[in-house]
N, CA, C and O atoms as a printed pandas DataFrame, in Angstrom:
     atom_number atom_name residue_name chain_id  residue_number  x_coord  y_coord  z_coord
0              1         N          UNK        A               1    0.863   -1.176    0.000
1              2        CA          UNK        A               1    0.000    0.000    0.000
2              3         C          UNK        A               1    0.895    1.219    0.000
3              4         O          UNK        A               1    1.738    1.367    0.884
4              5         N          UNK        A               2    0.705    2.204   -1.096
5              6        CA          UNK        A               2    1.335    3.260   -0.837
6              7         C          UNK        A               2    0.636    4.089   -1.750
7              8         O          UNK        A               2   -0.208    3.816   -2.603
8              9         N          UNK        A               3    1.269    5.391   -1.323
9             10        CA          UNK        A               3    0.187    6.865   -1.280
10            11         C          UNK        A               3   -0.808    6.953   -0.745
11            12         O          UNK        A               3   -1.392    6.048   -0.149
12            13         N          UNK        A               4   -1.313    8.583   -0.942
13            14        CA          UNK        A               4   -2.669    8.571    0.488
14            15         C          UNK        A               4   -4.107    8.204   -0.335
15            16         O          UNK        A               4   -5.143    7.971    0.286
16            17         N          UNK        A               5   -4.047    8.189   -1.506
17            18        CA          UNK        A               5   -5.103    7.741   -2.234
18            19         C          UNK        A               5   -5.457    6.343   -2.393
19            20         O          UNK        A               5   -6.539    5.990   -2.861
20            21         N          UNK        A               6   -4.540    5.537   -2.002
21            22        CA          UNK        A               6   -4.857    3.870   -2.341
22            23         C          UNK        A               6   -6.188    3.710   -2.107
23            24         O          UNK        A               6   -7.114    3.597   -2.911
24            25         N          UNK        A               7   -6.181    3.714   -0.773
25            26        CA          UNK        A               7   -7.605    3.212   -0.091
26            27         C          UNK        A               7   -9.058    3.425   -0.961
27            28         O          UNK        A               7  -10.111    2.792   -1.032
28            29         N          UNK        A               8   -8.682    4.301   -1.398
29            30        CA          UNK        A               8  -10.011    4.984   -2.152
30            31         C          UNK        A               8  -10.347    4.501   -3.421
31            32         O          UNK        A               8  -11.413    4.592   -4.031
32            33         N          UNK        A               9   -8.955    3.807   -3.832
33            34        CA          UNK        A               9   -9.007    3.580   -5.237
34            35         C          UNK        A               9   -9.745    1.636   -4.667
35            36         O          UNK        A               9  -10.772    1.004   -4.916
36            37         N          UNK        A              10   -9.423    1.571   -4.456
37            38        CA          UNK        A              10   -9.256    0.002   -3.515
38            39         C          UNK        A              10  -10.718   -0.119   -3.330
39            40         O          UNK        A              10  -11.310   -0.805   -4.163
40            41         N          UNK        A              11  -11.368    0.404   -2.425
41            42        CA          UNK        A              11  -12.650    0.691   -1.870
42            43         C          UNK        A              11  -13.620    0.237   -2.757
43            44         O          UNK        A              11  -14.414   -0.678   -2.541
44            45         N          UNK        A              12  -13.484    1.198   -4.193
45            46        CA          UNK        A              12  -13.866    1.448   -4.759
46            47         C          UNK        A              12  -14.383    0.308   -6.295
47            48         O          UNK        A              12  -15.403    0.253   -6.983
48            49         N          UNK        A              13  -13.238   -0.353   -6.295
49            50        CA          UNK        A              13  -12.817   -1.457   -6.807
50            51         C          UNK        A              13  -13.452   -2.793   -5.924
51            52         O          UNK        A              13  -13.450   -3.994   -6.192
52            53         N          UNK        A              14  -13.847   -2.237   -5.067
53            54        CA          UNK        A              14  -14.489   -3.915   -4.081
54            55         C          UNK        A              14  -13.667   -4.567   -2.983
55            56         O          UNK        A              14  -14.111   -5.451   -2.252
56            57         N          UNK        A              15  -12.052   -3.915   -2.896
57            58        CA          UNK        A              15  -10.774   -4.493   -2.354
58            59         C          UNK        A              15  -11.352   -4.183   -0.941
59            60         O          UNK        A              15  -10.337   -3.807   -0.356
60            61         N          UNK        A              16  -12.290   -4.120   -0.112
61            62        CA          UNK        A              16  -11.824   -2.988    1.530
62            63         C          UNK        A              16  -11.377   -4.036    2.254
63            64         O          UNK        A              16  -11.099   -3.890    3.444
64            65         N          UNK        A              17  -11.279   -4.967    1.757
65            66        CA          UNK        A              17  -10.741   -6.122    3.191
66            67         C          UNK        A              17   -9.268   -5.574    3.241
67            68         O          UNK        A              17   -8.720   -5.209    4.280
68            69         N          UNK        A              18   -8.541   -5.557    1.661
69            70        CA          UNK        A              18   -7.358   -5.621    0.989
70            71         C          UNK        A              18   -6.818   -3.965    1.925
71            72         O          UNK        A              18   -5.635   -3.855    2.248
72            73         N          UNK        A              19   -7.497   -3.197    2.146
73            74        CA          UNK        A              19   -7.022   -1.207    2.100
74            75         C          UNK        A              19   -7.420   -2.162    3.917
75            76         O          UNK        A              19   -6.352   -2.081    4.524
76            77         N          UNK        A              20   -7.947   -2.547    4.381
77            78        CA          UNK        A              20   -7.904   -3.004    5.658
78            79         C          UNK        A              20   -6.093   -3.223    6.339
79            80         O          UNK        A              20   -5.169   -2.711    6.970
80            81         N          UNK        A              21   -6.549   -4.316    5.648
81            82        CA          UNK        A              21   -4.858   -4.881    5.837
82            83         C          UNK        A              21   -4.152   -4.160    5.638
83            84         O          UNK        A              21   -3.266   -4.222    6.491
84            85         N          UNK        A              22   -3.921   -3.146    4.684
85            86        CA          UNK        A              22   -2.971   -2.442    4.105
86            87         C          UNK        A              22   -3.019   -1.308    5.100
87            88         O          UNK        A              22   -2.082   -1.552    5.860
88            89         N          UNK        A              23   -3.456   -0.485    5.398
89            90        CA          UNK        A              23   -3.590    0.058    7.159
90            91         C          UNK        A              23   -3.116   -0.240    7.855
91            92         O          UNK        A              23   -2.186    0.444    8.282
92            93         N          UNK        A              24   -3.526   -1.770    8.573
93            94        CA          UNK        A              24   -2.775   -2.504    9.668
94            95         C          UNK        A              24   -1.875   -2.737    9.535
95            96         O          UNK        A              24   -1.208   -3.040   10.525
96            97         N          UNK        A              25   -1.304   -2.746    8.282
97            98        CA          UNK        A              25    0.294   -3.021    7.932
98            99         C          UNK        A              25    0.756   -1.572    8.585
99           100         O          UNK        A              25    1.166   -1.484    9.743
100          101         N          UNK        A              26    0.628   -0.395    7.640
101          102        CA          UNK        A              26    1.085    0.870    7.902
102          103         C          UNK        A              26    1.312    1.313    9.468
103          104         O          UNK        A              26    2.382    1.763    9.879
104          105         N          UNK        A              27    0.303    1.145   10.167
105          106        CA          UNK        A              27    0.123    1.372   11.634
106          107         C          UNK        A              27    0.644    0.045   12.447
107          108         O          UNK        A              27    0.571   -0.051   13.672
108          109         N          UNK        A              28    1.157   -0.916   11.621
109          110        CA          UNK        A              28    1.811   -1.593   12.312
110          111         C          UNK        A              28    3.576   -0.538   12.189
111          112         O          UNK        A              28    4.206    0.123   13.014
112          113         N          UNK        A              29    3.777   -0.854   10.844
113          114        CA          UNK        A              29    5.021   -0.319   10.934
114          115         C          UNK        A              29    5.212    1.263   11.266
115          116         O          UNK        A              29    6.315    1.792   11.131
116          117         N          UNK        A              30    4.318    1.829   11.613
117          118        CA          UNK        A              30    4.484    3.005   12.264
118          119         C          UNK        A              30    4.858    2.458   13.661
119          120         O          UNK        A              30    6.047    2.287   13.926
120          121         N          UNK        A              31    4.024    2.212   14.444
121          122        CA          UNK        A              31    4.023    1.700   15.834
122          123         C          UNK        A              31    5.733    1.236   15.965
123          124         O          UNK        A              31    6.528    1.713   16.774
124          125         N          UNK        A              32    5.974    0.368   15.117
125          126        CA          UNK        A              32    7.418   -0.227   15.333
126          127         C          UNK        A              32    8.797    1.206   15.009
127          128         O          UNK        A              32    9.950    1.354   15.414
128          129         N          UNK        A              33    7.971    1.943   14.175
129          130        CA          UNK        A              33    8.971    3.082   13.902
130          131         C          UNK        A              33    9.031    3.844   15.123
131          132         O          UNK        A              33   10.162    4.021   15.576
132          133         N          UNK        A              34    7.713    4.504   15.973
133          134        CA          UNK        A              34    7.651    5.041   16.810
134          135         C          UNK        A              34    8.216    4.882   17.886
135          136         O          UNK        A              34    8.525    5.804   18.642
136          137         N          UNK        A              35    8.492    3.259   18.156
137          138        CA          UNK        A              35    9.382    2.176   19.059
138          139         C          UNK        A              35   10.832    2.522   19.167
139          140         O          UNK        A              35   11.351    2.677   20.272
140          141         N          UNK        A              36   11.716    2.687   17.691
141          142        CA          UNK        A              36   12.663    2.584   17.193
142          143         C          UNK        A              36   13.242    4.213   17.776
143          144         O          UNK        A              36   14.360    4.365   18.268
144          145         N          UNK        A              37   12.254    5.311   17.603
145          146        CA          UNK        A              37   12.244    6.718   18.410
146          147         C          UNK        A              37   12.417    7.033   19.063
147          148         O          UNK        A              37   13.243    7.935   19.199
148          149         N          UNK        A              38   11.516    6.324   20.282
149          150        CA          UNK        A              38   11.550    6.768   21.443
150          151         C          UNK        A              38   12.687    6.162   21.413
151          152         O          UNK        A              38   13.551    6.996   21.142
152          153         N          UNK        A              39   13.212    4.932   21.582
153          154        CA          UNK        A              39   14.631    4.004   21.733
154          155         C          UNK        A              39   15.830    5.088   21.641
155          156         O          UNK        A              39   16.599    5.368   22.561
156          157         N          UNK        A              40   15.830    5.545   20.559
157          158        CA          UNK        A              40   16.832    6.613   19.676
158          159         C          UNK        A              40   16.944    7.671   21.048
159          160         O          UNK        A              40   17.898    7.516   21.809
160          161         N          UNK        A              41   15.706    8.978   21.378
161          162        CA          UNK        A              41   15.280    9.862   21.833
162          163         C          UNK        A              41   15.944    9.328   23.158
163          164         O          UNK        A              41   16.689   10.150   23.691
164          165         N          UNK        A              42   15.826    8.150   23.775
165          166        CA          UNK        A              42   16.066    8.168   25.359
166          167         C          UNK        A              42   17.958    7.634   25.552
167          168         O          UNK        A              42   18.722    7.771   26.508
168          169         N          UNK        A              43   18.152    7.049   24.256
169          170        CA          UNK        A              43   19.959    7.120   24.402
170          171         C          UNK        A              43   20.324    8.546   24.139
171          172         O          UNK        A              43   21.032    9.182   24.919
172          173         N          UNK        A              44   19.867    9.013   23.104
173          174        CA          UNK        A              44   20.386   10.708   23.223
174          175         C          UNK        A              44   20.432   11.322   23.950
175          176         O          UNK        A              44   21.382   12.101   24.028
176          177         N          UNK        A              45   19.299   11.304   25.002
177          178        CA          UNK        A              45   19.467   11.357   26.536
178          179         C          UNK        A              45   20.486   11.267   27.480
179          180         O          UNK        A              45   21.153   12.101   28.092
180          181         N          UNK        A              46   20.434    9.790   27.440
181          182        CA          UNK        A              46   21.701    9.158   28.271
182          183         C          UNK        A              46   22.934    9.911   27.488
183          184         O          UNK        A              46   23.608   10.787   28.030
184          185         N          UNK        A              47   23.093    9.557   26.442
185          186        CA          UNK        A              47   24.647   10.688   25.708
186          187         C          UNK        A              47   24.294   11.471   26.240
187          188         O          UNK        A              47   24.354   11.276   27.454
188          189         N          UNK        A              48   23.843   12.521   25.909
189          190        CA          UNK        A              48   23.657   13.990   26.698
190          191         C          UNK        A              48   23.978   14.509   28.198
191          192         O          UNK        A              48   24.449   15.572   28.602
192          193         N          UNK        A              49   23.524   13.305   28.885
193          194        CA          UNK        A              49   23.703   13.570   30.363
194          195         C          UNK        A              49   25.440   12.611   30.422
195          196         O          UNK        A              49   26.506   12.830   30.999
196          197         N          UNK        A              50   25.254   12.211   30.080
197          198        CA          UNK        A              50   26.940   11.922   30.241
198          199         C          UNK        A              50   28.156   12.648   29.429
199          200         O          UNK        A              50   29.319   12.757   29.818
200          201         N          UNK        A              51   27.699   13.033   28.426
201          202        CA          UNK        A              51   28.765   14.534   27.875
202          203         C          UNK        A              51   29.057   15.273   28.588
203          204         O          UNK        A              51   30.203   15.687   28.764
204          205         N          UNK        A              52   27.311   15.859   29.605
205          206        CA          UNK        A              52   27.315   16.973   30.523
206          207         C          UNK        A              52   28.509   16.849   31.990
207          208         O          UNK        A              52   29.302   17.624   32.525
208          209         N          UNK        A              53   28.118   15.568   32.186
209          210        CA          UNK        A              53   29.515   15.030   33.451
210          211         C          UNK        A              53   30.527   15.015   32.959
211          212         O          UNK        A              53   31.325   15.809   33.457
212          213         N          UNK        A              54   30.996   14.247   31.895
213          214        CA          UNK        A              54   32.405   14.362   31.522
214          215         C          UNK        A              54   32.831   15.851   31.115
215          216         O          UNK        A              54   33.955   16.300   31.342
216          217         N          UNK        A              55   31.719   16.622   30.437
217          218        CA          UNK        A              55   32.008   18.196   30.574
218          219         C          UNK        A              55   33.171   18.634   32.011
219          220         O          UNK        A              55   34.339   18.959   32.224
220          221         N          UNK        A              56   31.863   18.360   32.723
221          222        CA          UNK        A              56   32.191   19.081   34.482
222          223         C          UNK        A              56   33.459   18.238   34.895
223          224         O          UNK        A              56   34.314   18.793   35.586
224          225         N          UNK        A              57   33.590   17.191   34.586
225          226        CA          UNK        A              57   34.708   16.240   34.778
226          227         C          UNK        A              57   36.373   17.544   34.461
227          228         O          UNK        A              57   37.196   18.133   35.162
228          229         N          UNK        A              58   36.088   17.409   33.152
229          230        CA          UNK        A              58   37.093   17.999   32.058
230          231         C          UNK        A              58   37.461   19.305   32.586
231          232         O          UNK        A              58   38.643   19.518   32.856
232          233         N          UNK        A              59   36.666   20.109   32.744
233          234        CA          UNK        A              59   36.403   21.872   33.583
234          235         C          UNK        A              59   37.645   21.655   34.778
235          236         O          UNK        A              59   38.788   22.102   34.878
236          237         N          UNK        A              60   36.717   20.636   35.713
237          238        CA          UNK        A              60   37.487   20.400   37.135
238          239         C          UNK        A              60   38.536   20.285   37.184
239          240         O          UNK        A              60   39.242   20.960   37.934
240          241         N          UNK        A              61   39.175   18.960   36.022
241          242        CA          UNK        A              61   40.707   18.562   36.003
242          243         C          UNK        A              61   41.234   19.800   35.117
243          244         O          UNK        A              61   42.357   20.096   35.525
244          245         N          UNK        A              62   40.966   20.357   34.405
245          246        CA          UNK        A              62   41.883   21.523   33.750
246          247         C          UNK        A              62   41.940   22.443   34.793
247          248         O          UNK        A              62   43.074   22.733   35.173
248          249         N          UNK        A              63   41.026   22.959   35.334
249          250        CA          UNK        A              63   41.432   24.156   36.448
250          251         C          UNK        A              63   42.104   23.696   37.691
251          252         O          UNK        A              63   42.667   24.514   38.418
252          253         N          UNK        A              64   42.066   22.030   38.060
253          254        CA          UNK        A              64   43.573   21.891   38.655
254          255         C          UNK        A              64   44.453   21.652   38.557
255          256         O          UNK        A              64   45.128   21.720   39.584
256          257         N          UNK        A              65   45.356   21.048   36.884
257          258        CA          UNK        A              65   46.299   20.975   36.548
258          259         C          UNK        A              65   46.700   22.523   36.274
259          260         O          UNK        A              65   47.888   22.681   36.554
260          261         N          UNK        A              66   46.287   23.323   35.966
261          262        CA          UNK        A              66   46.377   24.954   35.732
262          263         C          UNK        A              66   46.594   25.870   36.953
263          264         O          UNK        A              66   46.887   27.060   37.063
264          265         N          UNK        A              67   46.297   24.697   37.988
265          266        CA          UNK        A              67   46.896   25.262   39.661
266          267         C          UNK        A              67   48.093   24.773   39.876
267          268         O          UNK        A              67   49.080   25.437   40.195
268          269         N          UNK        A              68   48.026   23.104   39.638
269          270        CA          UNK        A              68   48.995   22.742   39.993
270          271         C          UNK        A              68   50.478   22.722   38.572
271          272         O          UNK        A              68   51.492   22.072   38.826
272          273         N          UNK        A              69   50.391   23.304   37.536
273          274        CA          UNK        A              69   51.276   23.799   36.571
274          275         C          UNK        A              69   51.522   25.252   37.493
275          276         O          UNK        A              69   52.485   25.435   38.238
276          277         N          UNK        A              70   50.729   25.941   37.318
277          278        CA          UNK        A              70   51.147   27.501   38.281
278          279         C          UNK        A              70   51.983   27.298   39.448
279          280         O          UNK        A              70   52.966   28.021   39.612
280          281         N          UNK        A              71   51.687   26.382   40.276
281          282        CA          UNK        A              71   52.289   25.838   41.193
282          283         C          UNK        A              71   53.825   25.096   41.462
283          284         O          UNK        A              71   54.648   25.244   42.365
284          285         N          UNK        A              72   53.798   24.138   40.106
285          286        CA          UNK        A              72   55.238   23.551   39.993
286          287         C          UNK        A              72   56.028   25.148   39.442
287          288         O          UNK        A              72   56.927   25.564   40.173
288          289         N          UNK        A              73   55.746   25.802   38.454
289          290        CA          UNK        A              73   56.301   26.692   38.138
290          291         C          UNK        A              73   57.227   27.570   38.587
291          292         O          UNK        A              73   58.226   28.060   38.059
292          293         N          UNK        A              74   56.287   27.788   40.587
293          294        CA          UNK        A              74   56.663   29.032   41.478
294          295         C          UNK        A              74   57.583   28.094   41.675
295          296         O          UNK        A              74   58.615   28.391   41.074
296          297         N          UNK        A              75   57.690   26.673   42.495
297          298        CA          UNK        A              75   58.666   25.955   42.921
298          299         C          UNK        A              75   60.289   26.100   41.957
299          300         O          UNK        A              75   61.439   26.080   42.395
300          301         N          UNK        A              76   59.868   26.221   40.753
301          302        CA          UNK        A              76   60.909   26.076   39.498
302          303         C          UNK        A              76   61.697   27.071   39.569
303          304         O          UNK        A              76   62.925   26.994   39.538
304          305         N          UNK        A              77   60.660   28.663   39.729
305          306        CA          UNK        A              77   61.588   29.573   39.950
306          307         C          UNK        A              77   62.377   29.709   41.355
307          308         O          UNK        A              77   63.566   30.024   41.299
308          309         N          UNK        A              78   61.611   29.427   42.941
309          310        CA          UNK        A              78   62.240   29.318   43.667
310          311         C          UNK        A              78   63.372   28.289   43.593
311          312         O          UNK        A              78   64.415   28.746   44.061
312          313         N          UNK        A              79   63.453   27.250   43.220
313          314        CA          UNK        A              79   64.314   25.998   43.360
314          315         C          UNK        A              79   65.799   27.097   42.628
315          316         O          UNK        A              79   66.650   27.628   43.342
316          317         N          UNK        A              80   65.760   27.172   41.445
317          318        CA          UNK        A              80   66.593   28.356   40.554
318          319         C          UNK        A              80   66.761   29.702   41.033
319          320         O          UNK        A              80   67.319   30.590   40.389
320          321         N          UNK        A              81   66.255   29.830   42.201
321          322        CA          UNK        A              81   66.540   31.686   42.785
322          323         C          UNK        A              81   67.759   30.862   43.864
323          324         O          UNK        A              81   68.954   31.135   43.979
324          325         N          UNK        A              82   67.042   29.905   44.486
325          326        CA          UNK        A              82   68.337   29.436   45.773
326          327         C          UNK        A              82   69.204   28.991   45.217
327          328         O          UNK        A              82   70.269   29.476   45.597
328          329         N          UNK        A              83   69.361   27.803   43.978
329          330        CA          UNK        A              83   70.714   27.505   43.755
330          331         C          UNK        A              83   71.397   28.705   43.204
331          332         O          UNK        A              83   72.616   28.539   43.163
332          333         N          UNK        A              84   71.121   29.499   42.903
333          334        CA          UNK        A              84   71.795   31.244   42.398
334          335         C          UNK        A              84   72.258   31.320   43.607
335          336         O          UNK        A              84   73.395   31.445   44.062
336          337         N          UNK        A              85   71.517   31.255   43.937
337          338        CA          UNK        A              85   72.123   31.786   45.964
338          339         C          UNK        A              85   72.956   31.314   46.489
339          340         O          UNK        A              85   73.922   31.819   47.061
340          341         N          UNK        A              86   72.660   30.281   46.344
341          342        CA          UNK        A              86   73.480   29.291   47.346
342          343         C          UNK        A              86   75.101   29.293   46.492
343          344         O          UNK        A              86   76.184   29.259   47.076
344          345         N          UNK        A              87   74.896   29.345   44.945
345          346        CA          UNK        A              87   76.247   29.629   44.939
346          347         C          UNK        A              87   77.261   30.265   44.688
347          348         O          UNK        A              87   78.378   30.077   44.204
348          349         N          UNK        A              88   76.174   31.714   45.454
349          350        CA          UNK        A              88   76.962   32.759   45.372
350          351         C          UNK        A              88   77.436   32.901   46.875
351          352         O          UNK        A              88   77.634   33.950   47.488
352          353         N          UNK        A              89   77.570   31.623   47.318
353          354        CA          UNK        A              89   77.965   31.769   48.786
354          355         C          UNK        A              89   79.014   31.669   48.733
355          356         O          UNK        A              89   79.694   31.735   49.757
């Protein structure tokens, strides 16, 4: 069955058992498409909410390697200010 006119042509011709079936087919395989959707719609979901954590994940660890890089850094220059020092003793 296909196009929106079948039925009519069908009907018309004596077929309605035939445009019956051919319906129940359609609204069958709708139903199974609609299935296949929601399925689709609720993992996109789940992706979504887990992008969003590994987002916040990603945020967290960059702004403390960006402390702790700032951090080794000061050590780098202090470590290099004392041995200056020390051997200018």
């Amino acid at each position: 069955v296909s196009g929106a006119g079948g039925c009519g042509a069908w009907a018309a011709a004596g077929a309605d058992g035939r445009c019956r079936a051919g319906l129940a087919e359609l609204r069958a395989r709708r139903d199974e498409l609609s299935g296949r959707i929601q399925e689709q719609e609720a993992e996109r979901s789940r992706l979504q909410r887990r992008i969003w954590a590994l987002t916040e994940r990603l945020a967290g660890t960059s702004e403390s390697l960006a402390r702790d890089l700032a951090a080794r850094a000061e050590l780098d220059r202090t470590i290099a200010e004392t041995e200056v020092a020390y051997g200018q003793v």
